[in-house]
Amino acid sequence: MKIPKPADGIVWITGASSGIGLALAEAHLARGWTVAVTARRTEPLQALAARFPGRVIVQPADITDADAINAAVAAIEAGQKIARAILNAGTYERDTAETFSAARFRRQVDLNLTGTAICLEAIMPRMIARNAGQIGLVASLAGLAGLPGSGSYSATKAGLIALAESLKFDLDKRGVAISAICPGFVKSPLTAKNTFPMPFLMEADAAANTIIKGLDANTFLIAFPEGLARPLRILRSLPYGVFFPLIARGTKGQD
Ligand SMILES: NC(=O)c1ccc[n+]([C@@H]2O[C@H](COP(=O)([O-])OP(=O)(O)OC[C@H]3O[C@@H](n4cnc5c(N)ncnc54)[C@H](OP(=O)(O)O)[C@@H]3O)[C@@H](O)[C@H]2O)c1
């Protein structure tokens, strides 16, 4: 499996107008990549392009709109081929058993899962046809286990991890790499609204560097920070009689 380098093409990042996506764009630019950026808001994408003249392709689109995403990918690839796609756009809406609503569930499924699927449908066949490329799906540590206050969100992110696992069997035979990216708490406009304690809260640029390190090493599950990811993965493998009380104790104040 050949992991793409800047000489092999460009990187396409969705959700690049703020937070982790913007930091990923900046970190790739710092490493010599040309970057194509997609989000709904045009101004932050153009502001990035103004800072890196000639190295940022601005393609605003809503990832839930298949026609817009297909057109965006076609427009990007009419110039340079996408060697690495990081499908990062997503959202988190808190819910509990008491506040659960199908409408909130649907909003997160539509964006986090179906929106990512729309992007995959636009780029994956092109990479398969070239027998080359790399895809990163931004899930979450909250996709490794159902955590308090995040039922709908955890369901979408667990779905993305399962999707990446399943696709890997086929993509491995086609020379296309795929990773499931599972950040813990990262400073961004998304987490700025959280009022509960966020252990091991990271800066977005540190998260971006960790993600790129994982992608460059073709790590399938890029789960971080270690201090949160490791215990969660161990707890996940234990019987539920141990898992539930320990998670409840560890997340006290978050429910
Ligand atoms: N921050 C964390 O602690 C954390 C932890 C684990 C996983 N994650 C995941 O990381 C990803 C990025 O989150 P973040 O924290 O960086 O949040 P953020 O700053 O709110 O970024 C979300 C990005 O998604 C874009 N977006 C939202 N809806 C879109 C749509 N319909 N079409 C196109 N783009 C859309 C937003 O841009 P526009 O509004 O301009 O469209 C923005 O660029 C998400 O998938 C999130 O679930 C975050």
Short mmCIF file of C-alpha atoms and ligand atoms in Angstrom, two decimals:
data_model
loop_
_atom_site.label_atom_id
_atom_site.label_comp_id
_atom_site.label_asym_id
_atom_site.label_seq_id
_atom_site.Cartn_x
_atom_site.Cartn_y
_atom_site.Cartn_z
CA MET A 1 0.00 0.00 0.00
CA LYS A 2 1.50 3.33 -1.09
CA ILE A 3 0.68 6.18 1.27
CA PRO A 4 0.34 9.42 -0.71
CA LYS A 5 2.80 12.25 -0.43
CA PRO A 6 2.41 15.84 -1.69
CA ALA A 7 3.97 14.86 -5.05
CA ASP A 8 1.15 12.33 -5.62
CA GLY A 9 -1.73 14.83 -5.60
CA ILE A 10 -3.67 17.08 -3.28
CA VAL A 11 -5.57 16.60 -0.03
CA TRP A 12 -9.32 17.31 0.14
CA ILE A 13 -10.68 18.23 3.55
CA THR A 14 -14.36 18.67 4.37
CA GLY A 15 -15.39 20.83 7.31
CA ALA A 16 -12.27 22.94 6.75
CA SER A 17 -13.80 26.29 7.75
CA SER A 18 -13.08 25.86 11.48
CA GLY A 19 -11.77 23.61 14.25
CA ILE A 20 -10.06 20.33 13.39
CA GLY A 21 -10.67 20.65 9.64
CA LEU A 22 -9.05 24.10 9.44
CA ALA A 23 -6.12 22.90 11.57
CA LEU A 24 -5.74 19.87 9.28
CA ALA A 25 -5.64 22.16 6.25
CA GLU A 26 -3.00 24.39 7.86
CA ALA A 27 -0.90 21.42 8.97
CA HIS A 28 -0.97 19.88 5.47
CA LEU A 29 -0.02 23.24 3.94
CA ALA A 30 2.91 23.43 6.36
CA ARG A 31 4.03 20.02 5.08
CA GLY A 32 4.03 21.10 1.44
CA TRP A 33 0.61 19.81 0.35
CA THR A 34 -1.84 21.65 -1.86
CA VAL A 35 -5.22 21.58 -0.14
CA ALA A 36 -8.80 21.61 -1.44
CA VAL A 37 -11.21 22.82 1.22
CA THR A 38 -14.96 22.33 1.51
CA ALA A 39 -17.54 23.67 3.99
CA ARG A 40 -20.73 25.72 3.67
CA ARG A 41 -19.20 29.06 4.72
CA THR A 42 -17.05 30.55 1.97
CA GLU A 43 -15.32 33.39 3.89
CA PRO A 44 -13.12 31.28 6.21
CA LEU A 45 -12.07 29.12 3.24
CA GLN A 46 -11.18 32.22 1.23
CA ALA A 47 -9.31 33.67 4.21
CA LEU A 48 -7.17 30.50 4.31
CA ALA A 49 -6.57 30.73 0.56
CA ALA A 50 -5.47 34.36 0.95
CA ARG A 51 -2.86 33.28 3.53
CA PHE A 52 -1.42 30.58 1.19
CA PRO A 53 -1.64 32.02 -2.34
CA GLY A 54 -1.91 29.40 -5.08
CA ARG A 55 -1.99 26.44 -2.66
CA VAL A 56 -5.64 26.32 -1.53
CA ILE A 57 -8.54 25.31 -3.78
CA VAL A 58 -11.77 26.71 -2.37
CA GLN A 59 -14.80 24.51 -3.11
CA PRO A 60 -17.67 25.47 -0.80
CA ALA A 61 -20.48 22.89 -0.65
CA ASP A 62 -22.96 21.33 1.74
CA ILE A 63 -21.93 17.68 2.23
CA THR A 64 -25.58 16.63 2.52
CA ASP A 65 -26.14 17.79 -1.08
CA ALA A 66 -24.95 14.98 -3.39
CA ASP A 67 -25.12 17.09 -6.57
CA ALA A 68 -23.05 19.86 -4.97
CA ILE A 69 -20.45 17.41 -3.64
CA ASN A 70 -20.17 15.54 -6.95
CA ALA A 71 -19.69 18.87 -8.74
CA ALA A 72 -17.12 20.02 -6.17
CA VAL A 73 -15.05 16.83 -6.49
CA ALA A 74 -15.25 16.96 -10.31
CA ALA A 75 -14.12 20.60 -10.26
CA ILE A 76 -11.21 19.85 -7.91
CA GLU A 77 -10.09 16.83 -9.96
CA ALA A 78 -10.33 18.79 -13.22
CA GLY A 79 -7.22 20.47 -11.84
CA GLN A 80 -5.26 18.04 -9.69
CA LYS A 81 -6.13 14.54 -8.45
CA ILE A 82 -7.12 14.05 -4.83
CA ALA A 83 -4.53 11.76 -3.26
CA ARG A 84 -5.87 12.05 0.31
CA ALA A 85 -9.46 12.79 1.38
CA ILE A 86 -10.25 13.61 5.00
CA LEU A 87 -14.00 13.52 5.51
CA ASN A 88 -14.23 15.57 8.66
CA ALA A 89 -17.39 17.72 8.48
CA GLY A 90 -19.74 16.80 11.27
CA THR A 91 -21.59 17.98 14.33
CA TYR A 92 -22.46 17.03 17.88
CA GLU A 93 -25.79 17.62 19.54
CA ARG A 94 -26.08 16.50 23.10
CA ASP A 95 -28.93 14.20 24.09
CA THR A 96 -29.95 12.05 27.03
CA ALA A 97 -32.70 9.48 27.52
CA GLU A 98 -34.91 12.31 28.84
CA THR A 99 -34.26 14.74 25.97
CA PHE A 100 -33.91 12.20 23.14
CA SER A 101 -35.62 13.20 19.91
CA ALA A 102 -35.81 11.48 16.54
CA ALA A 103 -35.41 14.88 14.84
CA ARG A 104 -32.07 15.49 16.58
CA PHE A 105 -31.00 11.91 15.79
CA ARG A 106 -31.91 12.40 12.13
CA ARG A 107 -30.00 15.70 11.89
CA GLN A 108 -26.81 14.02 13.11
CA VAL A 109 -27.30 10.93 10.93
CA ASP A 110 -27.94 13.15 7.89
CA LEU A 111 -24.73 15.13 8.41
CA ASN A 112 -22.26 12.79 10.13
CA LEU A 113 -23.20 9.55 8.39
CA THR A 114 -25.09 10.26 5.16
CA GLY A 115 -23.10 13.42 4.41
CA THR A 116 -19.88 11.46 4.77
CA ALA A 117 -21.33 8.69 2.57
CA ILE A 118 -22.12 11.29 -0.11
CA CYS A 119 -18.49 12.45 -0.05
CA LEU A 120 -17.28 8.85 -0.17
CA GLU A 121 -19.43 8.11 -3.21
CA ALA A 122 -17.91 11.13 -4.95
CA ILE A 123 -14.24 10.32 -4.30
CA MET A 124 -13.86 6.58 -3.61
CA PRO A 125 -14.55 5.29 -7.18
CA ARG A 126 -11.98 7.74 -8.55
CA MET A 127 -9.33 6.41 -6.15
CA ILE A 128 -10.30 2.80 -6.89
CA ALA A 129 -9.96 3.47 -10.63
CA ARG A 130 -6.44 4.81 -9.99
CA ASN A 131 -5.57 2.00 -7.54
CA ALA A 132 -4.19 4.72 -5.28
CA GLY A 133 -5.27 7.13 -2.62
CA GLN A 134 -6.11 7.47 1.05
CA ILE A 135 -9.34 8.21 2.89
CA GLY A 136 -9.74 9.30 6.51
CA LEU A 137 -13.18 9.29 8.12
CA VAL A 138 -13.35 11.54 11.17
CA ALA A 139 -15.35 9.63 13.77
CA SER A 140 -14.75 10.13 17.53
CA LEU A 141 -13.72 8.30 20.70
CA ALA A 142 -17.48 8.55 21.38
CA GLY A 143 -17.87 6.08 18.50
CA LEU A 144 -15.86 3.43 20.34
CA ALA A 145 -18.50 3.18 23.08
CA GLY A 146 -21.85 4.71 23.94
CA LEU A 147 -21.02 7.50 26.39
CA PRO A 148 -23.40 9.51 28.60
CA GLY A 149 -25.08 12.46 26.84
CA SER A 150 -24.13 11.42 23.33
CA GLY A 151 -26.48 8.66 22.20
CA SER A 152 -27.24 9.99 18.73
CA TYR A 153 -23.71 11.29 18.17
CA SER A 154 -22.11 8.03 19.38
CA ALA A 155 -24.44 6.08 17.06
CA THR A 156 -23.28 8.11 14.03
CA LYS A 157 -19.60 7.87 14.93
CA ALA A 158 -19.79 4.12 15.69
CA GLY A 159 -21.41 3.83 12.26
CA LEU A 160 -18.47 5.58 10.62
CA ILE A 161 -15.97 3.28 12.34
CA ALA A 162 -17.91 0.20 11.20
CA LEU A 163 -18.15 1.65 7.68
CA ALA A 164 -14.38 2.20 7.56
CA GLU A 165 -13.72 -1.33 8.88
CA SER A 166 -15.97 -2.85 6.24
CA LEU A 167 -14.57 -0.80 3.35
CA LYS A 168 -10.99 -1.63 4.34
CA PHE A 169 -11.42 -5.26 3.24
CA ASP A 170 -12.18 -4.13 -0.33
CA LEU A 171 -9.94 -1.06 -0.46
CA ASP A 172 -6.88 -3.05 0.67
CA LYS A 173 -7.18 -5.05 -2.58
CA ARG A 174 -7.47 -1.82 -4.60
CA GLY A 175 -4.42 -0.02 -3.22
CA VAL A 176 -6.52 2.57 -1.39
CA ALA A 177 -5.85 3.19 2.32
CA ILE A 178 -8.61 3.99 4.80
CA SER A 179 -8.49 5.10 8.43
CA ALA A 180 -11.03 5.76 11.15
CA ILE A 181 -9.99 8.89 13.03
CA CYS A 182 -11.18 9.08 16.63
CA PRO A 183 -10.28 12.27 18.47
CA GLY A 184 -11.07 12.85 22.13
CA PHE A 185 -11.89 16.39 23.24
CA VAL A 186 -10.40 19.03 20.93
CA LYS A 187 -10.77 22.83 21.30
CA SER A 188 -13.07 24.01 18.49
CA PRO A 189 -16.31 25.95 18.04
CA LEU A 190 -18.06 22.58 18.53
CA THR A 191 -16.66 21.94 22.02
CA ALA A 192 -16.73 25.64 23.03
CA LYS A 193 -20.43 25.19 23.81
CA ASN A 194 -19.83 22.24 26.18
CA THR A 195 -20.39 23.06 29.83
CA PHE A 196 -19.22 19.70 31.23
CA PRO A 197 -15.61 18.80 32.11
CA MET A 198 -13.55 17.72 29.07
CA PRO A 199 -10.56 15.64 30.23
CA PHE A 200 -7.34 15.79 28.14
CA LEU A 201 -8.76 18.71 26.09
CA MET A 202 -6.36 19.26 23.15
CA GLU A 203 -5.56 22.18 20.87
CA ALA A 204 -6.77 21.71 17.29
CA ASP A 205 -3.25 21.97 15.83
CA ALA A 206 -2.00 19.20 18.14
CA ALA A 207 -4.95 17.04 17.05
CA ALA A 208 -4.17 17.76 13.38
CA ASN A 209 -0.52 16.77 13.83
CA THR A 210 -1.54 13.50 15.52
CA ILE A 211 -4.00 12.74 12.71
CA ILE A 212 -1.41 13.39 9.97
CA LYS A 213 1.16 11.24 11.79
CA GLY A 214 -1.40 8.42 11.88
CA LEU A 215 -2.35 8.82 8.22
CA ASP A 216 1.31 8.95 7.13
CA ALA A 217 1.88 5.68 9.03
CA ASN A 218 -1.29 4.13 7.52
CA THR A 219 -2.70 3.51 11.01
CA PHE A 220 -6.26 2.18 10.68
CA LEU A 221 -7.61 3.44 14.00
CA ILE A 222 -6.18 6.85 14.83
CA ALA A 223 -7.52 7.19 18.37
CA PHE A 224 -6.17 9.89 20.68
CA PRO A 225 -5.19 11.32 23.11
CA GLU A 226 -3.56 8.17 24.44
CA GLY A 227 -4.62 8.99 28.04
CA LEU A 228 -8.27 8.76 27.06
CA ALA A 229 -8.18 6.37 24.11
CA ARG A 230 -6.28 3.57 25.82
CA PRO A 231 -8.48 3.25 28.94
CA LEU A 232 -11.61 3.55 26.80
CA ARG A 233 -10.47 0.72 24.52
CA ILE A 234 -9.60 -1.46 27.52
CA LEU A 235 -12.94 -0.72 29.21
CA ARG A 236 -14.71 -1.47 25.92
CA SER A 237 -13.25 -4.98 25.93
CA LEU A 238 -14.40 -5.74 29.50
CA PRO A 239 -17.75 -7.30 30.48
CA TYR A 240 -20.61 -4.78 30.70
CA GLY A 241 -20.83 -5.46 34.46
CA VAL A 242 -17.46 -3.71 34.74
CA PHE A 243 -17.81 -1.33 31.76
CA PHE A 244 -20.98 0.51 32.87
CA PRO A 245 -20.01 1.35 36.48
CA LEU A 246 -16.47 2.40 35.52
CA ILE A 247 -17.63 4.60 32.64
CA ALA A 248 -20.37 6.09 34.86
CA ARG A 249 -17.77 6.90 37.52
CA GLY A 250 -15.26 8.27 34.98
CA THR A 251 -17.79 10.55 33.30
CA LYS A 252 -19.50 11.86 36.43
CA GLY A 253 -20.66 15.41 35.73
CA GLN A 254 -21.09 14.79 32.00
CA ASP A 255 -24.60 13.29 32.18
N1 LIG B 1 -13.86 18.87 18.75
C1 LIG B 1 -13.89 17.67 19.30
O1 LIG B 1 -13.65 17.51 20.51
C2 LIG B 1 -14.16 16.47 18.45
C3 LIG B 1 -13.94 15.20 19.02
C4 LIG B 1 -14.19 14.06 18.26
C5 LIG B 1 -14.61 14.19 16.95
N2 LIG B 1 -14.82 15.42 16.42
C6 LIG B 1 -15.29 15.49 15.05
O2 LIG B 1 -14.41 16.30 14.31
C7 LIG B 1 -15.12 16.90 13.23
C8 LIG B 1 -14.83 18.40 13.23
O3 LIG B 1 -15.34 18.93 14.43
P1 LIG B 1 -14.80 20.28 15.07
O4 LIG B 1 -14.70 20.06 16.51
O5 LIG B 1 -13.65 20.80 14.32
O6 LIG B 1 -16.10 21.20 14.86
P2 LIG B 1 -16.36 22.57 14.08
O7 LIG B 1 -15.29 23.54 14.33
O8 LIG B 1 -17.78 22.91 14.39
O9 LIG B 1 -16.23 22.12 12.55
C9 LIG B 1 -17.24 21.49 11.85
C10 LIG B 1 -16.95 21.72 10.39
O10 LIG B 1 -17.95 21.02 9.62
C11 LIG B 1 -18.49 21.94 8.67
N3 LIG B 1 -19.85 21.57 8.35
C12 LIG B 1 -20.91 21.47 9.19
N4 LIG B 1 -22.02 21.14 8.51
C13 LIG B 1 -21.64 21.02 7.20
C14 LIG B 1 -22.33 20.70 6.02
N5 LIG B 1 -23.64 20.42 6.02
N6 LIG B 1 -21.64 20.68 4.85
C15 LIG B 1 -20.32 20.98 4.83
N7 LIG B 1 -19.60 21.26 5.93
C16 LIG B 1 -20.27 21.29 7.10
C17 LIG B 1 -18.40 23.30 9.33
O11 LIG B 1 -18.35 24.32 8.37
P3 LIG B 1 -19.60 25.21 7.87
O12 LIG B 1 -20.40 25.55 9.08
O13 LIG B 1 -18.92 26.37 7.22
O14 LIG B 1 -20.32 24.36 6.89
C18 LIG B 1 -17.04 23.19 10.00
O15 LIG B 1 -16.02 23.48 9.08
C19 LIG B 1 -16.58 16.54 13.41
O16 LIG B 1 -16.90 15.43 12.59
C20 LIG B 1 -16.66 16.14 14.88
O17 LIG B 1 -17.70 15.23 15.15
C21 LIG B 1 -14.61 16.57 17.13
#
